[in-house]
CSV table of C-alpha atoms in Angstrom, one decimal:
chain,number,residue,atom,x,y,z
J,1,UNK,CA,-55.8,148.6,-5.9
J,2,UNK,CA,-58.7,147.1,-8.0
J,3,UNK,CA,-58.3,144.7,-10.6
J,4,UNK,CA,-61.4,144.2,-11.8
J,5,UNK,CA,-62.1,145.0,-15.1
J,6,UNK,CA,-64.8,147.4,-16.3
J,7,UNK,CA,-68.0,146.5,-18.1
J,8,UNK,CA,-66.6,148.6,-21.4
J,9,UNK,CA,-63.2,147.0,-21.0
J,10,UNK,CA,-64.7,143.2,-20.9
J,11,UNK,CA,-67.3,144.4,-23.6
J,12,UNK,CA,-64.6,145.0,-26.1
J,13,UNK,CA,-62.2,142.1,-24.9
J,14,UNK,CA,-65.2,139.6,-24.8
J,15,UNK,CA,-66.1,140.7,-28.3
J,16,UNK,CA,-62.4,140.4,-30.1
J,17,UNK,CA,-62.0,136.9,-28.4
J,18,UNK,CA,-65.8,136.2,-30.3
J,19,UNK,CA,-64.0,137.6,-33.5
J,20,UNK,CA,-61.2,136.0,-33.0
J,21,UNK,CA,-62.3,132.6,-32.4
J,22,UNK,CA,-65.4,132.9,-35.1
J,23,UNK,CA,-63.2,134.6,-37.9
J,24,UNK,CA,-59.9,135.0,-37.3
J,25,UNK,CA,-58.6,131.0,-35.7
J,26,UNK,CA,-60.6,129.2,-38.6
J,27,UNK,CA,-57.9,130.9,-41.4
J,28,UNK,CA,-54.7,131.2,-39.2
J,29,UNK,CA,-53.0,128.0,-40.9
J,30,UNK,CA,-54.1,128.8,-44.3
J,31,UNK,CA,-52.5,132.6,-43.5
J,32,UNK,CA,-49.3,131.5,-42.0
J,33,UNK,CA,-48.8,128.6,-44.8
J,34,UNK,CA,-49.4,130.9,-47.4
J,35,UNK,CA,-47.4,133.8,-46.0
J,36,UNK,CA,-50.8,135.6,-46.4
J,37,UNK,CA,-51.9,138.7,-45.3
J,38,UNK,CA,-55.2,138.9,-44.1
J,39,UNK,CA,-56.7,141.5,-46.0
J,40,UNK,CA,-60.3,140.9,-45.0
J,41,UNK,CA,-59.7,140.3,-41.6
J,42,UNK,CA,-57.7,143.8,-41.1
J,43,UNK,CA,-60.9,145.3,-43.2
J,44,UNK,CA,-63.0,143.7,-40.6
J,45,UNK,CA,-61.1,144.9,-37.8
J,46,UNK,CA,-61.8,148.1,-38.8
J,47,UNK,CA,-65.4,147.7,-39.0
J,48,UNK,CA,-65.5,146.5,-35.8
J,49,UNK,CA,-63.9,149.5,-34.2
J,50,UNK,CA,-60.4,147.4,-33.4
J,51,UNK,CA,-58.3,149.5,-35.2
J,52,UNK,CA,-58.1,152.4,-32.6
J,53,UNK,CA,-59.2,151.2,-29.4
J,54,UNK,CA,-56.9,153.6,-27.4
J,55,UNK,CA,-57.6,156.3,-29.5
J,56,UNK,CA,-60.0,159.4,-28.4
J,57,UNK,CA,-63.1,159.6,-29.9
J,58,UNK,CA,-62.2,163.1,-30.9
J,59,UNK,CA,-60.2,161.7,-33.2
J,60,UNK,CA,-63.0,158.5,-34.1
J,61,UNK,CA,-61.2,156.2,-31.8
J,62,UNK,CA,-62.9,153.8,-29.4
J,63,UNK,CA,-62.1,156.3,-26.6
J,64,UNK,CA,-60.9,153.4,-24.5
J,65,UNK,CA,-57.6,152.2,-22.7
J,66,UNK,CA,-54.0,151.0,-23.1
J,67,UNK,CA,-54.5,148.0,-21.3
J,68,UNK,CA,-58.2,146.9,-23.4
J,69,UNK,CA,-55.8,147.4,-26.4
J,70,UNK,CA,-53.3,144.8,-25.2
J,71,UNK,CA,-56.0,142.4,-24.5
J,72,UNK,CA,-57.4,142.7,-27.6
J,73,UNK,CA,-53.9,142.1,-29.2
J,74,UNK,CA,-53.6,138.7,-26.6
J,75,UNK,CA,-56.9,137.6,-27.8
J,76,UNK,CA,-56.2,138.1,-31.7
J,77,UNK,CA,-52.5,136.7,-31.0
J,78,UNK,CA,-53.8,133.6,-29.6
J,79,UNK,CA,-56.4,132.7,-32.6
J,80,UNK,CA,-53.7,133.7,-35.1
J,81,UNK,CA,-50.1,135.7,-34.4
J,82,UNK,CA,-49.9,137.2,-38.1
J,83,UNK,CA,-53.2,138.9,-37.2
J,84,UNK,CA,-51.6,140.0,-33.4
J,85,UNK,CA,-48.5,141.3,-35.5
J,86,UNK,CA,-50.9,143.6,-37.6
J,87,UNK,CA,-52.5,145.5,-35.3
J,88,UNK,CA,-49.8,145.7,-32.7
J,89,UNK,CA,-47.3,147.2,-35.0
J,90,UNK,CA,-50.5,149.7,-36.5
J,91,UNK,CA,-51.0,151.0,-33.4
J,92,UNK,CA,-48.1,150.4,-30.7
J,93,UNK,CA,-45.5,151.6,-33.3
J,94,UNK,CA,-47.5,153.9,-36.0
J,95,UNK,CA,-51.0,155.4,-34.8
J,96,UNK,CA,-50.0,155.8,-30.9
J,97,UNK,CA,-46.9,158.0,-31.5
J,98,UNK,CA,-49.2,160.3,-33.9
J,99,UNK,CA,-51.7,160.1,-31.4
J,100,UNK,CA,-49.1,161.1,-28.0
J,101,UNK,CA,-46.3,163.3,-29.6
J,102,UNK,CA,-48.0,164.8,-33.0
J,103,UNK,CA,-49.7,168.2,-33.6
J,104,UNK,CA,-53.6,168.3,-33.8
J,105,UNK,CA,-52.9,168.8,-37.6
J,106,UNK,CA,-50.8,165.6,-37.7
J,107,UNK,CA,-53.8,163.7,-35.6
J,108,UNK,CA,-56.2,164.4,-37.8
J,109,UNK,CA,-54.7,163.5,-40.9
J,110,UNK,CA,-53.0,160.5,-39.9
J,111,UNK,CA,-54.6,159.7,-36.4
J,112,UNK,CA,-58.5,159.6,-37.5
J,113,UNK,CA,-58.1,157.5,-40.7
J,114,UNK,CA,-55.8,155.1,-38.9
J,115,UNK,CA,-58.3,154.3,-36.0
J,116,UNK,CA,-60.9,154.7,-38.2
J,117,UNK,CA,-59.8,151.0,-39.9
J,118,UNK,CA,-59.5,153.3,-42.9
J,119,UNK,CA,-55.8,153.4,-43.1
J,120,UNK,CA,-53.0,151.1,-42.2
J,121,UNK,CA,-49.7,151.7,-40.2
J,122,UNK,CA,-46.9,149.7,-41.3
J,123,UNK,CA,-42.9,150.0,-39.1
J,124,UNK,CA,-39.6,150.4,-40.7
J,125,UNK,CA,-36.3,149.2,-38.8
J,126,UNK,CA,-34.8,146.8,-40.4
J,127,UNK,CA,-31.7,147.9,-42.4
J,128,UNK,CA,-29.8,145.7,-45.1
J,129,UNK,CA,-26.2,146.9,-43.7
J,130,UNK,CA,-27.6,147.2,-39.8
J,131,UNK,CA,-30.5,144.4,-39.3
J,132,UNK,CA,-32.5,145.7,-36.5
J,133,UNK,CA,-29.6,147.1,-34.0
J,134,UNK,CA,-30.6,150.6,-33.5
J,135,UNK,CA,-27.2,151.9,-32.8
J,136,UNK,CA,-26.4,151.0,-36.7
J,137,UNK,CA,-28.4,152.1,-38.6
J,138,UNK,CA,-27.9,154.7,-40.9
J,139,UNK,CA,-31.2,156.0,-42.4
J,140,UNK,CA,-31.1,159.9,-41.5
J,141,UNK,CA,-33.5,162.7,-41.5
J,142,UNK,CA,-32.2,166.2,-42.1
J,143,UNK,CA,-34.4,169.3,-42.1
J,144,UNK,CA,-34.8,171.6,-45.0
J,145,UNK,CA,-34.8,174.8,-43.9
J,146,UNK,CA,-35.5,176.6,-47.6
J,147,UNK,CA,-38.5,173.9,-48.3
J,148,UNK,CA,-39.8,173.4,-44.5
J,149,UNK,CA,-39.5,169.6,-44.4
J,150,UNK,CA,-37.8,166.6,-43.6
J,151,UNK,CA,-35.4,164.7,-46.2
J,152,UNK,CA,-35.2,160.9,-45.6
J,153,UNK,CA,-32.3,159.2,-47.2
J,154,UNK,CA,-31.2,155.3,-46.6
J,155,UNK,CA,-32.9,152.0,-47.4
J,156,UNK,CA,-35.1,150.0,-45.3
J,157,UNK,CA,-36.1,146.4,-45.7
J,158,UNK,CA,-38.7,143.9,-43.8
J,159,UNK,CA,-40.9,146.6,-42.8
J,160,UNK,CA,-43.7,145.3,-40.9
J,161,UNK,CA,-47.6,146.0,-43.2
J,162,UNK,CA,-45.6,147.8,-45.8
J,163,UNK,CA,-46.7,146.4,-48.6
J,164,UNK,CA,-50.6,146.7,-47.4
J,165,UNK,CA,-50.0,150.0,-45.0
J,166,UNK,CA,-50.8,153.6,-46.0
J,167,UNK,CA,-48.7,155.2,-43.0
């Protein structure tokens, strides 16, 4: 079995660590003092093709891997883990679900925007009554069958880029 990485995979892993140690490390303190999100550095991100590294290009993704993804996320993570946090949760938990398990219709309105850097995904677990133990929570999501859709009902709290995410 070969180990090696490819020229594309070190290509985009050596550029996020240039990123991350050029733009992301130098306002890590000031972010996690401050309880700051990063605005410009997710806007950046996006620019720099970050947001959807696992994602087709069909869908304006990177067209790369899983595993160029997670080394991105290591290499952000180590210059600041707020900014690790951001882009893990966008995509392990919000855009790579879409992008696996939804319909074309669903890719293309959520997906593309998403890994385009244009969009943010955020993640919702945490319950007041229930904290994050999956067996109590109590948020449900019944189908309508006379309006075609899904009606949430319960509260959620701590939810991971909600206040900056779009999905």
């Amino acid at each position: 079995m070969d180990f090696k990485l490819s020229e594309e995979q070190e290509l985009i892993i050596n550029m996020a660590k240039e990123f991350a140690e050029r733009e992301v490390a130098p306002k890590a303190k000031e972010v996690d003092k401050n309880h700051r999100f990063p605005e410009e550095t997710v806007k950046r991100m996006g620019e720099l093709g970050l947001m959807g590294i696992p994602i087709s290009e069909e869908y304006e993704g990177a067209g790369s891997d899983y595993l160029t993804y997670i080394m991105v996320v290591e290499e952000l993570s180590r210059a600041c883990a707020t900014t690790g946090v951001i882009l893990s949760v966008h995509m392990s938990v919000c855009t790579y679900p879409i992008y696996q398990l939804g319909t074309n219709y669903q890719k293309i309105k959520y997906v593309t925007p998403l890994a385009k850097g244009e969009k943010l995904g955020a993640f919702a677990l945490t319950e007041p009554g229930a904290g994050s133990d999956a067996k109590a929570l109590q948020t449900t999501a019944v189908y309508d069958e006379v309006e075609k859709h899904y009606v949430l009902n319960g509260t959620k709290c701590f939810i991971t880029n909600g206040a900056y995410a779009d999905v």
